[in-house]
Amino acid sequence: MENLRLDDFTKYKFLSGIKASPAGQYLGFVLHQMDVDENKYLSNIYVHDLKEGVSIKLTSLDEERSFVWKDENTMLFPSIRNKKDRERKEKGEQLTAYYEINLKGGEANKAFEVPLNVTNLEILDEEHLLLTAVYDHNYPKLDELTNEEKEKALKQVKENKDYEVLDEIPFWLNGQGFTNKKRNRLYIYNIKEGKAIAITDEYTDVGSYKLNRERTKALIIGSTYTDKMEMKSDIYILDIENNSLKNISMGTLFRYSSGSFLGDKIIFTGHEAKSFGLNENPSFYTMKLDGSNVEKISGDFEFSIWNSVGSDCRYGGSQSMKIDGKYLYFVTTEWDSSFINRIDLNGNIEKLSAGKGSIDGLEVLDGKIHFIGLRGLKLQELYSLEGEQEIQLTHFNDWVLEEKKVSAPEKLSFVVEDNITIEGWVLKPVDYKEGEKYPAILDIHGGPKTAYGEVFFHEMQYWANEGYVVLFCNPRGSDGRGNQFADIRGKYGTIDYDDLMKFTDLVLEQYLCIDKDRIGVTGGSYGGFMTNWIIGHTNRFKAAASQRSISNWTSKFATTDIGYYFVDDQNAATPWSDYEKLWFHSPMKYADKVSTPTLFIHSEEDYRCWLSEGIQMFTSLKYHGVESRLCMFRGENHELSRSGKPKHRIRRLEEITNWFNKYLK
């Protein structure tokens, strides 16, 4: 066995987008891997034959990240493959070309194109598609122009990229850039005629849509706004035959998070944010197709209905809900793991999986359950669930545990006030020797409503291979424990800080191998906020690495994509209602108390926790004579540590590790 290297993560494989073929013999998915030399991710469509037990690579251009099944042996996927289409895209023309490929062999052939930037697509019949695409109020209507006028309009589109006009909030979105007056709009597209009919209006942003089994109706969730997006959404039903759209919302300030057809009813999830704010876990409801007879069916169930277990070993997205038969299958996060569940129209909930780890993607067809998961310390693979038995179908990442040294998490729990249990873990160095002293790193997760588990986390495992003890826990504010545990509105930096410090104290009591004078602290997003907060309230840590952090809640409010509603909700204050409260919870207020050498990691295009947050704290520390360093990554956003360019991810981990080595070793 050899030590895990810093750049070994560039050799891992990541799976996403699991979808079963119509008859269920095949599982389609996308496999991603890194090309360090080209500094990018290579993505191709794979098919796993459940009958033969083999996985086949279906595409090889390294750019295919999504697909839809046309029939049992045929897939459609978006791709720009020919020179002419590439030139049209480069000119600024909106275009999504779809290719068709057969599982039995042969090349992919262009099937059709859509004159829109498509974000999602479903097949209605041989001639019609239901799709969403980005609608830009400032983009010209090219189909109404002559060729000469079209060329002139496209030239103007390119020139307009030199500036932005903002007249609404939010005006940008992390990972998407400037989104002012852009909406995800629903269309019905006629392939034969090459015409798209807009279903939703130009100010409605469609979050999701689901078809019924007959593909005659669709359920749409969206939010309509001008000037300022409010924290509510609406649910609509579309009669596809006559293109009629009806709003069937309850008429209250409700946030719909999902909706599907189940039997002769609609099953949906959402909340009013009255009891626990924006982070309140959704409940399950049913109603008739006309929106009447709304009934909450989930009782006192209050786990989150998604996977919140953190890891830096994922890429790409997958569905976490699926209708099959008389059930809605869904994922929950409970304590340190996520699980597969199902609910029927009577509100009966069954937990179907028992294994620890995370469910990263879910597919169910005719009662057969398949998923992408992180199980134990294994990296992502494809699995089938038969009863409670999990059967591993792929082996892309088996080599990691076979060839590399890893450290198994050792659980450490303690009780705080009100008899609340806090869970944490410790990773010992992989070459641990009794009697030796080791430096340690406290790693704090983001969110705050996410959770650590016992799954593989590359940065932690690498540090354990470099001779560090790594400690991490789920303080109050984390996910997996219900609404009350996750609710720290107006308390940031108080009870959560106390939990982290008590956990650190407990680890030092029980792990005498740790040199208490050589402990570092790091974290990203909320973890970056907490790192900034910690160094202003204690000098027990000898080095800190603050990543994509928050330093000033007032600037966070006014500059970031979620700021104006997230800050108000989470801090119970705005700059006008209670400026002093925002300043009290801002780490920058305590910057004059800091003595800890601190590294700041930030991305230039991080619109979730904007660059100014890192700069303000960095400047404050420099002003007060504290040794500090800021490393900014161009072309990256809030997701740097999880989906940033390979070379940037290597540099990020080098920066943090070198900083800790300098002060802790």
PDB file of C-alpha atoms in Angstrom, residues 70-218:
ATOM      1  CA  LYS A  70     -35.669   7.592 -26.965  1.00  0.00           C
ATOM      2  CA  ASP A  71     -36.424   3.862 -26.773  1.00  0.00           C
ATOM      3  CA  GLU A  72     -34.884   0.754 -25.237  1.00  0.00           C
ATOM      4  CA  ASN A  73     -31.865   0.832 -27.551  1.00  0.00           C
ATOM      5  CA  THR A  74     -31.553   4.506 -28.522  1.00  0.00           C
ATOM      6  CA  MET A  75     -30.402   7.646 -26.740  1.00  0.00           C
ATOM      7  CA  LEU A  76     -30.532  11.335 -27.596  1.00  0.00           C
ATOM      8  CA  PHE A  77     -27.886  13.690 -26.253  1.00  0.00           C
ATOM      9  CA  PRO A  78     -26.935  17.329 -26.853  1.00  0.00           C
ATOM     10  CA  SER A  79     -23.614  17.987 -28.568  1.00  0.00           C
ATOM     11  CA  ILE A  80     -21.941  20.506 -30.854  1.00  0.00           C
ATOM     12  CA  ARG A  81     -19.993  18.193 -33.159  1.00  0.00           C
ATOM     13  CA  ASN A  82     -19.648  19.811 -36.559  1.00  0.00           C
ATOM     14  CA  LYS A  83     -17.732  22.906 -37.622  1.00  0.00           C
ATOM     15  CA  LYS A  84     -20.772  24.777 -38.909  1.00  0.00           C
ATOM     16  CA  ASP A  85     -22.660  24.451 -35.615  1.00  0.00           C
ATOM     17  CA  ARG A  86     -19.593  25.540 -33.643  1.00  0.00           C
ATOM     18  CA  GLU A  87     -19.232  28.636 -35.813  1.00  0.00           C
ATOM     19  CA  ARG A  88     -22.908  29.490 -35.292  1.00  0.00           C
ATOM     20  CA  LYS A  89     -22.496  29.194 -31.523  1.00  0.00           C
ATOM     21  CA  GLU A  90     -19.359  31.334 -31.609  1.00  0.00           C
ATOM     22  CA  LYS A  91     -21.303  34.042 -33.443  1.00  0.00           C
ATOM     23  CA  GLY A  92     -23.744  34.130 -30.548  1.00  0.00           C
ATOM     24  CA  GLU A  93     -26.598  32.153 -32.109  1.00  0.00           C
ATOM     25  CA  GLN A  94     -28.780  30.182 -29.719  1.00  0.00           C
ATOM     26  CA  LEU A  95     -28.565  26.536 -30.723  1.00  0.00           C
ATOM     27  CA  THR A  96     -28.741  23.071 -29.169  1.00  0.00           C
ATOM     28  CA  ALA A  97     -28.068  20.149 -31.509  1.00  0.00           C
ATOM     29  CA  TYR A  98     -29.233  16.648 -30.527  1.00  0.00           C
ATOM     30  CA  TYR A  99     -27.574  13.456 -31.674  1.00  0.00           C
ATOM     31  CA  GLU A 100     -28.971   9.954 -31.744  1.00  0.00           C
ATOM     32  CA  ILE A 101     -26.924   6.870 -30.928  1.00  0.00           C
ATOM     33  CA  ASN A 102     -27.887   3.189 -30.913  1.00  0.00           C
ATOM     34  CA  LEU A 103     -26.627   0.816 -28.247  1.00  0.00           C
ATOM     35  CA  LYS A 104     -26.126  -1.911 -30.830  1.00  0.00           C
ATOM     36  CA  GLY A 105     -23.394   0.035 -32.583  1.00  0.00           C
ATOM     37  CA  GLY A 106     -22.715   2.696 -35.179  1.00  0.00           C
ATOM     38  CA  GLU A 107     -21.845   6.384 -35.075  1.00  0.00           C
ATOM     39  CA  ALA A 108     -23.926   9.080 -33.471  1.00  0.00           C
ATOM     40  CA  ASN A 109     -25.966  10.975 -36.052  1.00  0.00           C
ATOM     41  CA  LYS A 110     -27.485  14.434 -35.776  1.00  0.00           C
ATOM     42  CA  ALA A 111     -31.221  13.964 -35.218  1.00  0.00           C
ATOM     43  CA  PHE A 112     -32.430  17.586 -34.975  1.00  0.00           C
ATOM     44  CA  GLU A 113     -31.559  20.981 -33.578  1.00  0.00           C
ATOM     45  CA  VAL A 114     -33.441  23.447 -31.402  1.00  0.00           C
ATOM     46  CA  PRO A 115     -32.890  27.220 -31.911  1.00  0.00           C
ATOM     47  CA  LEU A 116     -32.660  27.733 -28.150  1.00  0.00           C
ATOM     48  CA  ASN A 117     -30.138  27.129 -25.365  1.00  0.00           C
ATOM     49  CA  VAL A 118     -31.886  24.065 -23.960  1.00  0.00           C
ATOM     50  CA  THR A 119     -31.490  23.220 -20.260  1.00  0.00           C
ATOM     51  CA  ASN A 120     -33.696  20.104 -20.098  1.00  0.00           C
ATOM     52  CA  LEU A 121     -35.688  18.006 -22.553  1.00  0.00           C
ATOM     53  CA  GLU A 122     -38.406  15.343 -22.494  1.00  0.00           C
ATOM     54  CA  ILE A 123     -39.817  13.484 -25.506  1.00  0.00           C
ATOM     55  CA  LEU A 124     -43.600  13.754 -25.923  1.00  0.00           C
ATOM     56  CA  ASP A 125     -43.930  11.817 -29.190  1.00  0.00           C
ATOM     57  CA  GLU A 126     -42.024  11.386 -32.451  1.00  0.00           C
ATOM     58  CA  GLU A 127     -42.571  15.015 -33.445  1.00  0.00           C
ATOM     59  CA  HIS A 128     -42.863  16.952 -30.201  1.00  0.00           C
ATOM     60  CA  LEU A 129     -40.619  17.790 -27.262  1.00  0.00           C
ATOM     61  CA  LEU A 130     -41.291  19.471 -23.939  1.00  0.00           C
ATOM     62  CA  LEU A 131     -38.225  21.448 -22.945  1.00  0.00           C
ATOM     63  CA  THR A 132     -36.851  24.310 -20.936  1.00  0.00           C
ATOM     64  CA  ALA A 133     -34.403  26.826 -22.342  1.00  0.00           C
ATOM     65  CA  VAL A 134     -32.798  30.072 -21.218  1.00  0.00           C
ATOM     66  CA  TYR A 135     -34.876  33.041 -22.319  1.00  0.00           C
ATOM     67  CA  ASP A 136     -32.983  36.340 -22.473  1.00  0.00           C
ATOM     68  CA  HIS A 137     -35.087  39.498 -22.688  1.00  0.00           C
ATOM     69  CA  ASN A 138     -32.219  41.227 -24.472  1.00  0.00           C
ATOM     70  CA  TYR A 139     -31.658  38.563 -27.111  1.00  0.00           C
ATOM     71  CA  PRO A 140     -33.057  39.439 -30.566  1.00  0.00           C
ATOM     72  CA  LYS A 141     -35.916  37.438 -32.129  1.00  0.00           C
ATOM     73  CA  LEU A 142     -33.855  36.044 -35.005  1.00  0.00           C
ATOM     74  CA  ASP A 143     -36.708  34.132 -36.639  1.00  0.00           C
ATOM     75  CA  GLU A 144     -38.366  37.468 -37.458  1.00  0.00           C
ATOM     76  CA  LEU A 145     -35.281  38.858 -39.250  1.00  0.00           C
ATOM     77  CA  THR A 146     -33.818  38.614 -42.723  1.00  0.00           C
ATOM     78  CA  ASN A 147     -30.366  37.014 -43.085  1.00  0.00           C
ATOM     79  CA  GLU A 148     -28.753  40.440 -43.304  1.00  0.00           C
ATOM     80  CA  GLU A 149     -30.627  41.698 -40.237  1.00  0.00           C
ATOM     81  CA  LYS A 150     -29.763  38.475 -38.407  1.00  0.00           C
ATOM     82  CA  GLU A 151     -26.020  38.947 -39.010  1.00  0.00           C
ATOM     83  CA  LYS A 152     -26.250  42.533 -37.779  1.00  0.00           C
ATOM     84  CA  ALA A 153     -28.203  41.500 -34.672  1.00  0.00           C
ATOM     85  CA  LEU A 154     -25.705  38.744 -33.783  1.00  0.00           C
ATOM     86  CA  LYS A 155     -22.848  41.206 -34.169  1.00  0.00           C
ATOM     87  CA  GLN A 156     -24.619  43.495 -31.702  1.00  0.00           C
ATOM     88  CA  VAL A 157     -25.063  40.560 -29.287  1.00  0.00           C
ATOM     89  CA  LYS A 158     -21.288  40.021 -29.247  1.00  0.00           C
ATOM     90  CA  GLU A 159     -20.623  43.733 -28.737  1.00  0.00           C
ATOM     91  CA  ASN A 160     -23.113  43.840 -25.859  1.00  0.00           C
ATOM     92  CA  LYS A 161     -21.001  41.319 -23.928  1.00  0.00           C
ATOM     93  CA  ASP A 162     -18.662  44.191 -23.034  1.00  0.00           C
ATOM     94  CA  TYR A 163     -21.121  45.543 -20.460  1.00  0.00           C
ATOM     95  CA  GLU A 164     -23.995  44.528 -18.216  1.00  0.00           C
ATOM     96  CA  VAL A 165     -27.194  46.405 -17.403  1.00  0.00           C
ATOM     97  CA  LEU A 166     -28.745  45.467 -14.059  1.00  0.00           C
ATOM     98  CA  ASP A 167     -32.344  46.253 -13.138  1.00  0.00           C
ATOM     99  CA  GLU A 168     -33.412  43.402 -10.851  1.00  0.00           C
ATOM    100  CA  ILE A 169     -32.190  41.246  -7.971  1.00  0.00           C
ATOM    101  CA  PRO A 170     -30.704  38.741  -8.013  1.00  0.00           C
ATOM    102  CA  PHE A 171     -28.740  39.856 -11.063  1.00  0.00           C
ATOM    103  CA  TRP A 172     -26.164  37.080 -10.998  1.00  0.00           C
ATOM    104  CA  LEU A 173     -25.977  33.480  -9.861  1.00  0.00           C
ATOM    105  CA  ASN A 174     -23.012  31.442  -8.740  1.00  0.00           C
ATOM    106  CA  GLY A 175     -21.903  29.120 -11.535  1.00  0.00           C
ATOM    107  CA  GLN A 176     -24.059  30.882 -14.133  1.00  0.00           C
ATOM    108  CA  GLY A 177     -22.746  34.436 -14.156  1.00  0.00           C
ATOM    109  CA  PHE A 178     -24.995  37.412 -14.843  1.00  0.00           C
ATOM    110  CA  THR A 179     -28.635  36.344 -15.041  1.00  0.00           C
ATOM    111  CA  ASN A 180     -30.373  39.723 -15.177  1.00  0.00           C
ATOM    112  CA  LYS A 181     -33.660  39.388 -17.126  1.00  0.00           C
ATOM    113  CA  LYS A 182     -32.913  35.761 -17.973  1.00  0.00           C
ATOM    114  CA  ARG A 183     -35.428  33.032 -17.177  1.00  0.00           C
ATOM    115  CA  ASN A 184     -35.616  29.271 -17.596  1.00  0.00           C
ATOM    116  CA  ARG A 185     -38.684  29.105 -19.851  1.00  0.00           C
ATOM    117  CA  LEU A 186     -40.894  26.159 -20.833  1.00  0.00           C
ATOM    118  CA  TYR A 187     -41.561  25.377 -24.507  1.00  0.00           C
ATOM    119  CA  ILE A 188     -43.226  22.775 -26.694  1.00  0.00           C
ATOM    120  CA  TYR A 189     -41.038  22.183 -29.731  1.00  0.00           C
ATOM    121  CA  ASN A 190     -42.215  20.734 -33.041  1.00  0.00           C
ATOM    122  CA  ILE A 191     -39.225  18.895 -34.550  1.00  0.00           C
ATOM    123  CA  LYS A 192     -40.729  18.601 -38.032  1.00  0.00           C
ATOM    124  CA  GLU A 193     -41.669  22.272 -38.297  1.00  0.00           C
ATOM    125  CA  GLY A 194     -38.694  23.549 -36.310  1.00  0.00           C
ATOM    126  CA  LYS A 195     -40.946  25.792 -34.215  1.00  0.00           C
ATOM    127  CA  ALA A 196     -41.015  26.430 -30.474  1.00  0.00           C
ATOM    128  CA  ILE A 197     -44.163  27.531 -28.655  1.00  0.00           C
ATOM    129  CA  ALA A 198     -43.520  29.283 -25.328  1.00  0.00           C
ATOM    130  CA  ILE A 199     -45.715  27.903 -22.539  1.00  0.00           C
ATOM    131  CA  THR A 200     -44.630  30.041 -19.590  1.00  0.00           C
ATOM    132  CA  ASP A 201     -44.340  33.807 -19.767  1.00  0.00           C
ATOM    133  CA  GLU A 202     -41.127  35.773 -20.107  1.00  0.00           C
ATOM    134  CA  TYR A 203     -40.849  36.578 -16.392  1.00  0.00           C
ATOM    135  CA  THR A 204     -41.429  33.080 -14.983  1.00  0.00           C
ATOM    136  CA  ASP A 205     -38.373  31.045 -14.064  1.00  0.00           C
ATOM    137  CA  VAL A 206     -39.144  27.322 -14.275  1.00  0.00           C
ATOM    138  CA  GLY A 207     -37.460  25.289 -11.562  1.00  0.00           C
ATOM    139  CA  SER A 208     -38.752  21.858 -12.573  1.00  0.00           C
ATOM    140  CA  TYR A 209     -41.405  20.042 -14.583  1.00  0.00           C
ATOM    141  CA  LYS A 210     -42.724  16.482 -14.558  1.00  0.00           C
ATOM    142  CA  LEU A 211     -44.845  14.589 -17.082  1.00  0.00           C
ATOM    143  CA  ASN A 212     -47.635  12.168 -16.258  1.00  0.00           C
ATOM    144  CA  ARG A 213     -47.304   8.553 -17.441  1.00  0.00           C
ATOM    145  CA  GLU A 214     -49.372   9.225 -20.588  1.00  0.00           C
ATOM    146  CA  ARG A 215     -47.310  12.337 -21.396  1.00  0.00           C
ATOM    147  CA  THR A 216     -50.491  14.364 -21.835  1.00  0.00           C
ATOM    148  CA  LYS A 217     -50.030  16.639 -18.829  1.00  0.00           C
ATOM    149  CA  ALA A 218     -47.113  18.310 -17.129  1.00  0.00           C
TER     150      ALA A 218
END
